[in-house]
Amino acid sequence: MADFVEVTSALDRWEDWCSAWSARAAVHERLGREALASGHGLTAGELLTTAAVCYHFAKFLFVSDLDQQRAAHRRAVDCHTEALSRLDPPGERVEIPYQGTLLAGVLRRPPGVGRPPVMLMIPGLDSAKEEFTTNQAPFLARGIATLAVDGPGQGEAEYDLPIRGDYEVPVTAACDWLEDRDDLDTGRIGLWGVSLGGYYAPRAAAFEPRVRACLALGGPYTFADSWDQVPSLTREAFRVRSHLETDEQAREHAATLSLEGVAERITCPLFVVFGKQDRLIPYQAAERLAAEASGPTTLLLVPDGGHIANNRPYVYRSQSADWMAEQLAPTGPDAVAARG
Amino acid sequence: MADFVEVTSALDRWEDWCSAWSARAAVHERLGREALASGHGLTAGELLTTAAVCYHFAKFLFVSDLDQQRAAHRRAVDCHTEALSRLDPPGERVEIPYQGTLLAGVLRRPPGVGRPPVMLMIPGLDSAKEEFTTNQAPFLARGIATLAVDGPGQGEAEYDLPIRGDYEVPVTAACDWLEDRDDLDTGRIGLWGVSLGGYYAPRAAAFEPRVRACLALGGPYTFADSWDQVPSLTREAFRVRSHLETDEQAREHAATLSLEGVAERITCPLFVVFGKQDRLIPYQAAERLAAEASGPTTLLLVPDGGHIANNRPYVYRSQSADWMAEQLAPTGPDAVAARG
């Protein structure tokens, strides 16, 4: 993305990060609003989606100036929300009851499928539901609905709800909410998580029996193991998103994000993707998770892949969507009959 | 695209260009064939499409070793052809009668549209139909079928047919061929051309009355004006693709690619996109074309855009597809009735 190179290479100081990304976001937003005004919905949807991603980058890790951060975040949410009805397929903003408050999510349904299976998408540290339009495409193309949610410590929830290691709690809330949707087959729920979400997803799969398959991308086994390795900016964001005062408290809290004694409880099919050159999280995290999980498990270690193997999307992006589609395929007498 | 940075930055000598790109292409091809073997058509289609683009890069301008070049080209065509039926929407390989031989093309139809309009896509210098899957998406999404063709001097035609300045001849052949398709509305034919194709398209629009709208991206007014400015590699490719012996002959031939006395004959709607920072072709080419064309003309000069404004796709890519969709919208009593 030309934007990324241009915006980041023009930056001299971290203090300008949020304003530089917000300025670039505003370019996309302006073009998006022009398209809206001239009645070009598809174009508007695409541009406002990009604007939202740039505003999200603007607020990402920018915990040193929370007013600026929050202003950028608000624009990210607004632009993404405005884009939703213009996407192909369209998205729908939803709110999931959770411990007396609501978690915001985005639901997209594949076209032409009556009651599709649904995959819950879990963001990472300081990551949010606005980032995932591109990630949704291969699943939607394979007949799987997607539900991206801002969980505790993430996106819209980060102000009121701190990061929690037992992420099965919000996942269970999402599964409860899904049960009431009669346009989704809630007997077929998948889970997808990226970066720190690559920890949250298997963690939740260990405890929530309604999860039928889990895709974990680039997550730690326990966040404490990576603590000294991740940039100080990341540690600081973790502290702020955990609503804690000191580094020491943050380090202790990081230790509660752990699959120790938990991974073995995972019995559903599990697909783990990890870049062996990841400099944030040691790849042994993926090996240990795969070794301890009790269900059918696939480990894809990408030899020349960095964090989340983002530099090698072609070795896993579509392939993992194929895997998920197979796990969530209809089963039982009806399905057998339908498949001849 | 990570591939581009990695492959080109690892190159020390031009002589290794073709083999380096072919090696990267082979990675995508192997993954594509794995997906084919396991019955994952969508994934295979995507990977083989990327493989074809990489093989195309491998042969691009590589006129110094025609055996190597031709081997890479054959893989590009084969991979793309194998991908076609697996794309969404699928593509179809077609052959267009032209002066006793055939021009190869790729036709894709938008889903759910009975008789869509169709847009002919014209490649540039040493460019070919295998490159355009991404470019097709916004038009297909707006209900326009796309027909990408290797014309004289391009892709599959380059061995037997030299570059010709009067590109209206192959465009007329394509329009004739289209008349026989009853699954396309050949009363609504658009034209799209990129780089040198940004010259070919308006050139053909000036002479072929069946062209209802023309989109010209980053093309010269006359190729002679850019001759001393383009890299020697480009001039050499032009010489070889023109089937000429000497630089001097090539320069003279370049002068026959001209809109002089021609641009004024363009009466259909014309949309010209040009990057003002283009270092290959002076932006005055676009200004002159827009000034001389006789029909309704829009000129989009992108102030910070390079060649074809490739670094600013968001200012024109979807917007120009919206424009084309409006030009090719159904008209007449039926359409008025249908639109209420």
XYZ file of C-alpha atoms in Angstrom, chain A residues 84-320:
237
model
C -21.066 -0.928 5.617
C -24.309 -0.730 3.656
C -22.313 -0.002 0.476
C -19.980 -2.996 0.672
C -20.459 -6.055 -1.511
C -21.777 -7.990 0.323
C -23.028 -5.314 2.721
C -22.234 -5.272 6.413
C -24.441 -4.576 9.385
C -23.458 -2.932 12.650
C -24.565 -5.085 15.592
C -24.411 -4.786 19.376
C -23.841 -7.778 21.600
C -24.987 -7.716 25.238
C -22.008 -8.243 27.518
C -21.936 -7.844 31.287
C -24.408 -4.987 31.437
C -22.932 -3.168 28.463
C -22.684 -3.793 24.713
C -19.884 -4.976 22.424
C -19.942 -3.444 18.943
C -19.554 -5.755 15.983
C -19.841 -5.934 12.213
C -21.745 -8.789 10.612
C -21.461 -9.609 6.915
C -23.397 -12.400 5.226
C -22.354 -14.152 2.007
C -24.773 -13.531 -0.866
C -27.141 -16.276 -1.948
C -26.789 -18.512 1.104
C -29.891 -19.018 3.244
C -28.454 -19.859 6.659
C -24.687 -19.707 6.368
C -22.233 -20.741 9.058
C -20.612 -17.805 10.819
C -17.045 -17.071 11.846
C -16.262 -14.781 14.750
C -13.202 -12.582 14.046
C -11.081 -11.534 17.018
C -8.696 -8.564 16.732
C -5.309 -8.358 18.445
C -3.712 -5.900 20.854
C -5.106 -2.418 20.183
C -6.557 -3.795 16.992
C -10.215 -3.399 16.011
C -13.069 -4.608 13.842
C -12.534 -1.793 11.304
C -9.397 -3.481 9.955
C -10.861 -6.681 8.590
C -12.752 -5.970 5.377
C -9.967 -7.528 3.304
C -9.659 -10.501 5.649
C -13.383 -11.157 5.385
C -13.375 -11.546 1.604
C -12.054 -15.128 1.291
C -14.493 -16.406 3.920
C -17.488 -14.613 2.398
C -16.479 -15.980 -1.015
C -16.680 -19.478 0.479
C -20.146 -19.027 1.933
C -19.174 -18.144 5.513
C -20.678 -15.135 7.314
C -18.228 -13.052 9.355
C -18.764 -11.317 12.673
C -15.911 -9.008 13.711
C -16.192 -7.813 17.301
C -14.425 -5.239 19.446
C -13.816 -7.207 22.630
C -12.523 -5.991 25.994
C -9.532 -3.687 25.504
C -10.238 -3.390 21.777
C -11.734 -0.623 19.642
C -14.994 0.764 20.935
C -14.761 -1.315 24.112
C -11.272 -0.182 25.105
C -12.400 2.847 27.104
C -14.686 0.956 29.469
C -13.457 -2.631 29.386
C -9.839 -3.574 30.084
C -7.966 -6.382 28.323
C -8.799 -9.735 29.866
C -6.924 -12.985 29.434
C -10.035 -15.145 29.775
C -11.354 -14.067 26.389
C -13.767 -17.011 26.425
C -16.138 -14.735 28.358
C -16.815 -12.292 25.475
C -16.787 -15.172 22.974
C -19.500 -16.907 24.975
C -21.492 -13.656 24.977
C -21.159 -13.520 21.192
C -22.257 -17.156 20.842
C -25.286 -16.451 23.052
C -26.189 -13.476 20.871
C -25.744 -15.519 17.701
C -28.283 -18.089 18.916
C -31.038 -15.526 18.361
C -30.150 -14.899 14.703
C -32.332 -17.085 12.526
C -30.469 -16.013 9.371
C -27.289 -17.786 10.516
C -26.612 -21.447 11.218
C -25.402 -21.125 14.778
C -24.738 -24.834 14.919
C -21.686 -23.986 12.809
C -19.615 -21.294 14.514
C -15.956 -20.792 13.639
C -13.369 -18.659 15.403
C -10.561 -16.624 13.827
C -8.005 -14.551 15.687
C -4.973 -12.583 14.574
C -1.825 -11.524 16.488
C -2.882 -11.307 20.146
C -6.226 -12.539 18.790
C -4.236 -15.615 17.764
C -4.058 -16.262 21.501
C -7.624 -15.182 22.318
C -9.182 -17.500 19.739
C -7.674 -20.821 20.918
C -8.158 -19.686 24.518
C -11.887 -19.262 23.879
C -12.086 -22.467 21.828
C -10.817 -24.350 24.873
C -13.814 -23.277 26.937
C -16.698 -22.595 24.544
C -18.090 -25.865 23.139
C -20.160 -24.092 20.481
C -16.935 -23.228 18.641
C -16.645 -25.841 15.903
C -13.272 -24.816 14.424
C -10.514 -22.371 15.298
C -8.004 -20.514 13.151
C -5.143 -18.929 15.124
C -2.767 -16.553 13.305
C 0.507 -15.451 14.875
C -0.545 -15.460 18.530
C 1.525 -15.995 21.688
C 1.228 -19.047 23.937
C 1.517 -16.773 26.914
C 1.991 -13.058 26.464
C 4.486 -12.999 29.347
C 6.968 -14.973 27.215
C 7.027 -12.183 24.646
C 6.971 -9.329 27.117
C 10.645 -8.352 26.976
C 10.762 -8.888 23.235
C 7.936 -6.622 22.088
C 8.556 -2.883 21.522
C 8.049 -0.585 24.506
C 5.230 1.091 22.568
C 3.388 -2.224 22.481
C 3.933 -2.784 26.207
C 2.672 0.719 26.933
C -0.439 0.164 24.803
C -1.037 -3.102 26.655
C -0.770 -1.264 29.988
C -3.197 1.479 28.942
C -5.673 -0.934 27.316
C -5.503 -3.034 30.484
C -6.388 0.069 32.554
C -3.321 -0.378 34.741
C -1.012 2.148 36.368
C 2.458 0.666 36.232
C 4.689 -1.415 33.984
C 4.981 -4.002 36.702
C 1.201 -4.412 36.917
C 1.101 -4.719 33.139
C 3.751 -7.440 33.157
C 1.823 -9.371 35.785
C -1.377 -8.978 33.804
C 0.392 -10.217 30.659
C 1.097 -13.456 32.503
C -2.655 -14.071 32.803
C -2.901 -14.282 29.009
C -1.831 -17.894 28.900
C -2.709 -21.221 27.348
C -0.912 -23.127 30.091
C -3.174 -25.970 31.197
C -5.715 -24.624 28.709
C -4.474 -25.667 25.263
C -5.073 -29.334 26.071
C -8.777 -28.546 26.515
C -9.096 -27.595 22.845
C -10.920 -30.456 21.160
C -12.273 -28.773 18.022
C -10.232 -28.706 14.794
C -7.452 -26.127 15.066
C -5.368 -24.481 12.335
C -2.303 -22.551 13.522
C -0.402 -20.217 11.170
C 2.907 -18.703 12.230
C 5.871 -16.982 10.569
C 9.147 -18.510 11.662
C 10.858 -15.111 11.328
C 8.369 -13.400 13.657
C 10.353 -10.892 15.721
C 7.533 -10.090 18.145
C 6.474 -13.543 19.235
C 8.673 -16.665 19.191
C 7.399 -19.338 16.807
C 7.764 -21.921 19.554
C 4.446 -20.530 20.834
C 2.721 -22.055 17.815
C 4.578 -25.343 18.151
C 3.575 -25.659 21.784
C -0.069 -24.799 21.121
C -0.237 -27.318 18.279
C 1.455 -29.993 20.371
C -0.873 -29.598 23.337
C -4.250 -29.177 21.624
C -6.345 -32.340 21.818
C -8.354 -32.094 18.596
C -7.279 -32.496 14.975
C -4.586 -29.845 14.587
C -2.729 -28.393 11.609
C 0.396 -26.294 12.119
C 1.577 -24.149 9.221
C 4.994 -22.693 10.070
C 5.996 -20.331 7.267
C 9.816 -20.494 7.050
C 10.280 -16.993 5.584
C 7.224 -15.439 7.205
C 7.361 -12.526 9.642
C 4.676 -11.621 12.193
C 1.413 -13.299 11.120
C 3.305 -14.246 7.918
C 1.883 -10.993 6.525
C 4.601 -11.026 3.891
C 3.438 -14.441 2.621
C -0.367 -14.150 2.444
C -0.476 -16.465 -0.562
C 0.698 -19.466 1.444
C -2.178 -19.356 3.924
C -4.830 -16.697 3.339
C -7.100 -18.514 0.891
C -5.962 -21.946 2.033
C -7.026 -21.304 5.622
